[in-house]
Tab-separated table of C-alpha atoms in Angstrom:
chain	number	residue	atom	x	y	z
V	9	MET	CA	-15.581	58.112	-137.347
V	10	ARG	CA	-14.208	58.592	-140.871
V	11	LYS	CA	-11.857	61.288	-139.588
V	12	LEU	CA	-10.703	59.026	-136.760
V	13	LEU	CA	-9.999	56.161	-139.115
V	14	ASP	CA	-8.167	58.413	-141.564
V	15	GLY	CA	-6.146	59.718	-138.619
V	16	ILE	CA	-5.136	56.213	-137.566
V	17	VAL	CA	-4.001	55.417	-141.088
V	18	LYS	CA	-1.999	58.656	-141.191
V	19	PHE	CA	-0.456	57.869	-137.798
V	20	ARG	CA	0.482	54.389	-138.962
V	21	ARG	CA	2.022	55.677	-142.172
V	22	GLU	CA	3.725	58.912	-141.036
V	23	VAL	CA	4.077	59.010	-137.250
V	24	ARG	CA	4.378	55.424	-136.034
V	25	PRO	CA	7.861	54.832	-137.504
V	26	LYS	CA	9.171	57.832	-135.516
V	27	VAL	CA	7.543	57.026	-132.155
V	28	ARG	CA	7.455	53.241	-132.090
V	29	GLY	CA	10.599	53.095	-129.929
V	30	ARG	CA	9.167	55.550	-127.407
V	31	PHE	CA	5.942	53.581	-127.086
V	32	ALA	CA	7.943	50.368	-126.660
V	33	LYS	CA	9.647	51.953	-123.637
V	34	LEU	CA	6.330	53.222	-122.288
V	35	ALA	CA	4.961	49.690	-122.563
V	36	LEU	CA	7.236	48.847	-119.619
V	37	GLY	CA	5.365	51.305	-117.403
V	38	GLN	CA	4.495	54.944	-116.873
V	39	ALA	CA	6.195	57.627	-114.782
V	40	PRO	CA	4.350	60.901	-115.473
V	41	ASP	CA	5.414	64.028	-113.621
V	42	ALA	CA	1.936	65.509	-113.362
V	43	MET	CA	-1.754	64.691	-113.265
V	44	LEU	CA	-4.164	66.795	-115.321
V	45	ILE	CA	-7.862	66.966	-114.476
V	46	ALA	CA	-9.650	68.522	-117.448
V	47	CYS	CA	-13.114	68.821	-118.963
V	48	SER	CA	-14.371	66.286	-121.496
V	49	ASP	CA	-15.186	69.124	-123.912
V	50	SER	CA	-13.822	68.230	-127.345
V	51	ARG	CA	-12.457	71.751	-127.815
V	52	VAL	CA	-10.066	71.435	-124.876
V	53	ALA	CA	-6.880	69.737	-126.111
V	54	PRO	CA	-4.225	69.668	-123.353
V	55	ASN	CA	-1.735	67.782	-125.536
V	56	VAL	CA	-1.920	70.703	-127.981
V	57	PHE	CA	-1.758	73.731	-125.671
V	58	ALA	CA	0.738	72.132	-123.258
V	59	SER	CA	2.830	70.533	-126.026
V	60	THR	CA	3.014	67.209	-124.191
V	61	ASP	CA	4.252	63.830	-125.383
V	62	PRO	CA	2.933	60.355	-124.538
V	63	GLY	CA	3.927	59.477	-120.987
V	64	ASP	CA	4.123	63.085	-119.748
V	65	LEU	CA	0.677	63.419	-118.170
V	66	PHE	CA	-1.682	61.203	-116.208
V	67	VAL	CA	-5.022	62.543	-117.442
V	68	THR	CA	-8.587	62.247	-116.258
V	69	ARG	CA	-11.400	64.080	-118.029
V	70	ASN	CA	-15.046	64.485	-117.151
V	71	VAL	CA	-17.918	66.907	-117.623
V	72	GLY	CA	-16.891	70.111	-115.839
V	73	ASN	CA	-13.410	68.983	-114.684
V	74	ILE	CA	-14.912	67.970	-111.359
V	75	VAL	CA	-13.336	66.161	-108.404
V	76	PRO	CA	-15.934	64.969	-105.884
V	77	PRO	CA	-14.780	65.370	-102.268
V	78	HIS	CA	-13.045	62.410	-100.652
V	79	GLY	CA	-15.432	59.645	-99.662
V	80	VAL	CA	-17.281	59.490	-102.968
V	81	ASN	CA	-16.069	56.275	-104.541
V	82	ASP	CA	-15.970	56.862	-108.271
V	83	GLY	CA	-13.516	56.976	-111.147
V	84	GLU	CA	-12.158	60.399	-110.195
V	85	THR	CA	-11.371	59.222	-106.659
V	86	ALA	CA	-9.567	56.183	-108.034
V	87	ALA	CA	-7.575	58.322	-110.473
V	88	VAL	CA	-6.485	60.861	-107.840
V	89	GLU	CA	-5.425	58.224	-105.338
V	90	PHE	CA	-3.555	56.234	-107.991
V	91	ALA	CA	-1.753	59.358	-109.194
V	92	VAL	CA	-0.680	60.408	-105.699
V	93	ARG	CA	-0.076	57.110	-103.939
V	94	VAL	CA	1.188	54.914	-106.754
V	95	LEU	CA	2.566	57.165	-109.483
V	96	GLU	CA	3.712	59.766	-106.939
V	97	VAL	CA	3.188	62.673	-109.325
V	98	ASP	CA	4.801	65.985	-108.396
V	99	ASP	CA	1.895	68.178	-109.519
V	100	ILE	CA	-1.855	68.073	-110.042
V	101	VAL	CA	-3.452	70.595	-112.410
V	102	VAL	CA	-7.188	71.291	-112.516
V	103	CYS	CA	-7.964	72.860	-115.890
V	104	GLY	CA	-11.273	74.561	-116.638
V	105	HIS	CA	-12.191	76.499	-119.765
V	106	SER	CA	-14.400	79.196	-121.223
V	107	HIS	CA	-17.774	78.415	-122.808
V	108	CYS	CA	-18.086	75.279	-120.655
V	109	GLY	CA	-21.468	73.617	-121.113
V	110	ALA	CA	-21.478	72.255	-117.577
V	111	MET	CA	-20.842	75.698	-116.104
V	112	GLY	CA	-23.480	77.151	-118.407
V	113	ALA	CA	-25.968	74.677	-116.945
V	114	LEU	CA	-24.856	75.605	-113.423
V	115	ALA	CA	-25.335	79.299	-114.188
V	116	ALA	CA	-28.815	78.631	-115.583
V	117	GLY	CA	-29.806	76.686	-112.465
V	118	ARG	CA	-28.682	73.155	-111.738
V	119	SER	CA	-32.265	72.109	-110.957
V	120	ARG	CA	-33.088	72.642	-114.627
V	121	ALA	CA	-30.568	70.060	-115.835
V	122	LYS	CA	-32.320	67.680	-118.218
V	123	THR	CA	-30.931	64.379	-116.899
V	124	PRO	CA	-30.688	63.108	-113.307
V	125	GLY	CA	-27.096	61.998	-113.761
V	126	PHE	CA	-25.974	65.412	-114.982
V	127	LYS	CA	-27.928	67.199	-112.254
V	128	GLY	CA	-26.375	65.046	-109.550
V	129	TRP	CA	-22.865	65.386	-110.981
V	130	LEU	CA	-23.130	69.184	-111.100
V	131	ALA	CA	-23.806	69.210	-107.349
V	132	HIS	CA	-20.057	68.766	-106.937
V	133	ALA	CA	-19.588	72.150	-108.627
V	134	ASP	CA	-21.947	74.080	-106.350
V	135	ASP	CA	-18.970	75.254	-104.284
V	136	ALA	CA	-17.925	77.421	-107.246
V	137	ARG	CA	-20.475	79.991	-106.091
V	138	ALA	CA	-18.929	80.082	-102.617
V	139	VAL	CA	-15.518	80.648	-104.195
V	140	LEU	CA	-16.869	83.636	-106.128
V	141	ARG	CA	-18.379	85.097	-102.964
V	142	ARG	CA	-14.968	84.876	-101.286
V	143	ASN	CA	-13.242	86.295	-104.382
V	144	PRO	CA	-15.659	88.854	-105.886
V	145	GLY	CA	-13.019	90.094	-108.340
V	146	LEU	CA	-12.446	86.662	-109.842
V	147	GLY	CA	-13.339	86.636	-113.522
V	148	ARG	CA	-14.391	90.256	-113.506
V	149	GLY	CA	-15.821	91.187	-116.900
V	150	LEU	CA	-16.563	87.604	-117.907
V	151	SER	CA	-19.962	85.993	-118.358
V	152	GLU	CA	-21.571	84.369	-115.333
V	153	ALA	CA	-20.828	80.918	-116.742
V	154	ASP	CA	-17.162	81.749	-117.297
V	155	ARG	CA	-16.864	83.262	-113.809
V	156	LEU	CA	-18.356	80.060	-112.407
V	157	SER	CA	-15.892	78.076	-114.522
V	158	GLN	CA	-12.968	79.902	-112.915
V	159	GLY	CA	-14.488	79.550	-109.466
V	160	ASN	CA	-15.063	75.872	-110.143
V	161	VAL	CA	-11.343	75.315	-110.793
V	162	LEU	CA	-10.547	76.621	-107.314
V	163	ALA	CA	-13.448	74.687	-105.771
V	164	GLN	CA	-12.108	71.443	-107.200
V	165	ILE	CA	-8.653	72.197	-105.776
V	166	ASP	CA	-10.371	72.564	-102.401
V	167	HIS	CA	-11.980	69.169	-102.987
V	168	LEU	CA	-8.584	67.644	-103.759
V	169	LEU	CA	-7.379	68.777	-100.345
V	170	THR	CA	-10.094	66.653	-98.703
V	171	PHE	CA	-8.124	63.577	-99.818
V	172	PRO	CA	-5.818	62.519	-96.944
V	173	SER	CA	-3.134	61.386	-99.408
V	174	VAL	CA	-3.213	64.718	-101.253
V	175	LYS	CA	-3.259	66.792	-98.080
V	176	ALA	CA	-0.314	64.856	-96.631
V	177	ALA	CA	1.726	65.098	-99.837
V	178	VAL	CA	1.102	68.851	-100.105
V	179	ALA	CA	2.052	69.351	-96.444
V	180	ALA	CA	5.245	67.365	-96.991
V	181	GLY	CA	6.164	69.592	-99.931
V	182	ARG	CA	6.248	66.779	-102.470
V	183	LEU	CA	3.016	67.697	-104.282
V	184	SER	CA	1.841	71.028	-105.712
V	185	LEU	CA	-1.693	71.893	-106.843
V	186	HIS	CA	-2.371	74.272	-109.734
V	187	GLY	CA	-5.431	75.915	-111.283
V	188	TRP	CA	-5.490	76.573	-115.032
V	189	TRP	CA	-8.158	78.021	-117.290
V	190	PHE	CA	-8.155	77.743	-121.073
V	191	ASP	CA	-9.751	80.673	-122.868
V	192	LEU	CA	-11.056	79.353	-126.178
V	193	ASP	CA	-11.523	82.799	-127.719
V	194	ARG	CA	-7.892	83.762	-127.070
V	195	ALA	CA	-6.389	80.253	-127.338
V	196	GLU	CA	-4.630	81.223	-124.105
V	197	VAL	CA	-3.829	79.257	-120.956
V	198	ASP	CA	-4.244	81.248	-117.740
V	199	ALA	CA	-2.950	80.120	-114.343
V	200	PHE	CA	-4.402	81.232	-111.027
V	201	GLU	CA	-2.220	83.569	-108.993
V	202	ALA	CA	-3.312	83.748	-105.360
V	203	ASP	CA	-1.538	87.046	-104.711
V	204	ALA	CA	-3.333	88.692	-107.616
V	205	GLY	CA	-6.601	86.888	-106.905
V	206	ARG	CA	-7.129	86.122	-110.572
V	207	PHE	CA	-6.091	83.961	-113.516
V	208	VAL	CA	-3.067	85.320	-115.399
V	209	PRO	CA	-1.864	84.333	-118.921
V	210	VAL	CA	1.065	81.915	-118.843
V	211	ASP	CA	3.590	83.826	-120.919
V	212	GLU	CA	7.336	83.237	-120.637
V	213	ALA	CA	7.769	85.499	-117.600
V	214	HIS	CA	4.804	83.995	-115.744
V	215	ALA	CA	5.968	80.465	-116.527
V	216	GLU	CA	9.370	81.245	-115.030
V	217	ARG	CA	7.764	82.659	-111.862
V	218	ILE	CA	5.688	79.489	-111.445
V	219	LYS	CA	8.718	77.251	-111.981
V	220	ALA	CA	10.706	79.253	-109.411
V	221	ARG	CA	8.068	78.454	-106.773
V	222	LEU	CA	8.120	74.719	-107.405
V	223	PRO	CA	9.918	72.618	-104.790
V	224	VAL	CA	13.344	71.330	-105.748
V	225	PRO	CA	13.033	67.562	-106.370
V	226	PRO	CA	15.087	65.495	-103.908
V	227	ALA	CA	18.231	63.791	-105.129
V	228	SER	CA	16.845	60.285	-105.336
V	229	PRO	CA	16.565	57.450	-107.865
V	230	ALA	CA	14.116	58.045	-110.687
V	231	ARG	CA	10.497	57.306	-109.909
V	232	ARG	CA	9.720	53.693	-110.660
V	233	ARG	CA	7.537	53.005	-113.653
V	234	ARG	CA	4.039	51.741	-112.874
């Protein structure tokens, strides 16, 4: 808490004068281009590794970067539907990471989870094992937990496609889904490449290839702020 309070004072003294105008504009509403679904783990800092500013991302974080399939009414369902139907984001990114505690618990056996809530929540990550069976080369050389973490990213993308609004937007070409994985040891962001069947570091060349595949936005008025 002391560090948080010191950080607020520093923000007020050094940063606030530079960004106050931007926040005043954002107070009128938000118009993010993308939604990011990430893990709650304190070591995963999307604003740092993606160099984002306030207003750029609509973010939801939970233990294990999980998206329950459509029909489960919870905060993740509300966030996904709001992002797609109201904010009309162009992209949704599911971002997992190495050394994930949730995936470590899944690897050790979900039935051994110490709390009922955690055990039940992890059930939505069980499909990660099916993903690994379909893609035996995924995460080759990594620990079982890290392989499950990569498989879980793809499993949650599959869950996103159970949402009628997401499925329709993807089919219409106005929404793209992406799988990322943050390797803590390398401080590297990897993106899943279906053709390669694995996660590949996002260097300059890879970033340009991803951008080239993105649909060209239609010539229309700017998305309304919400």
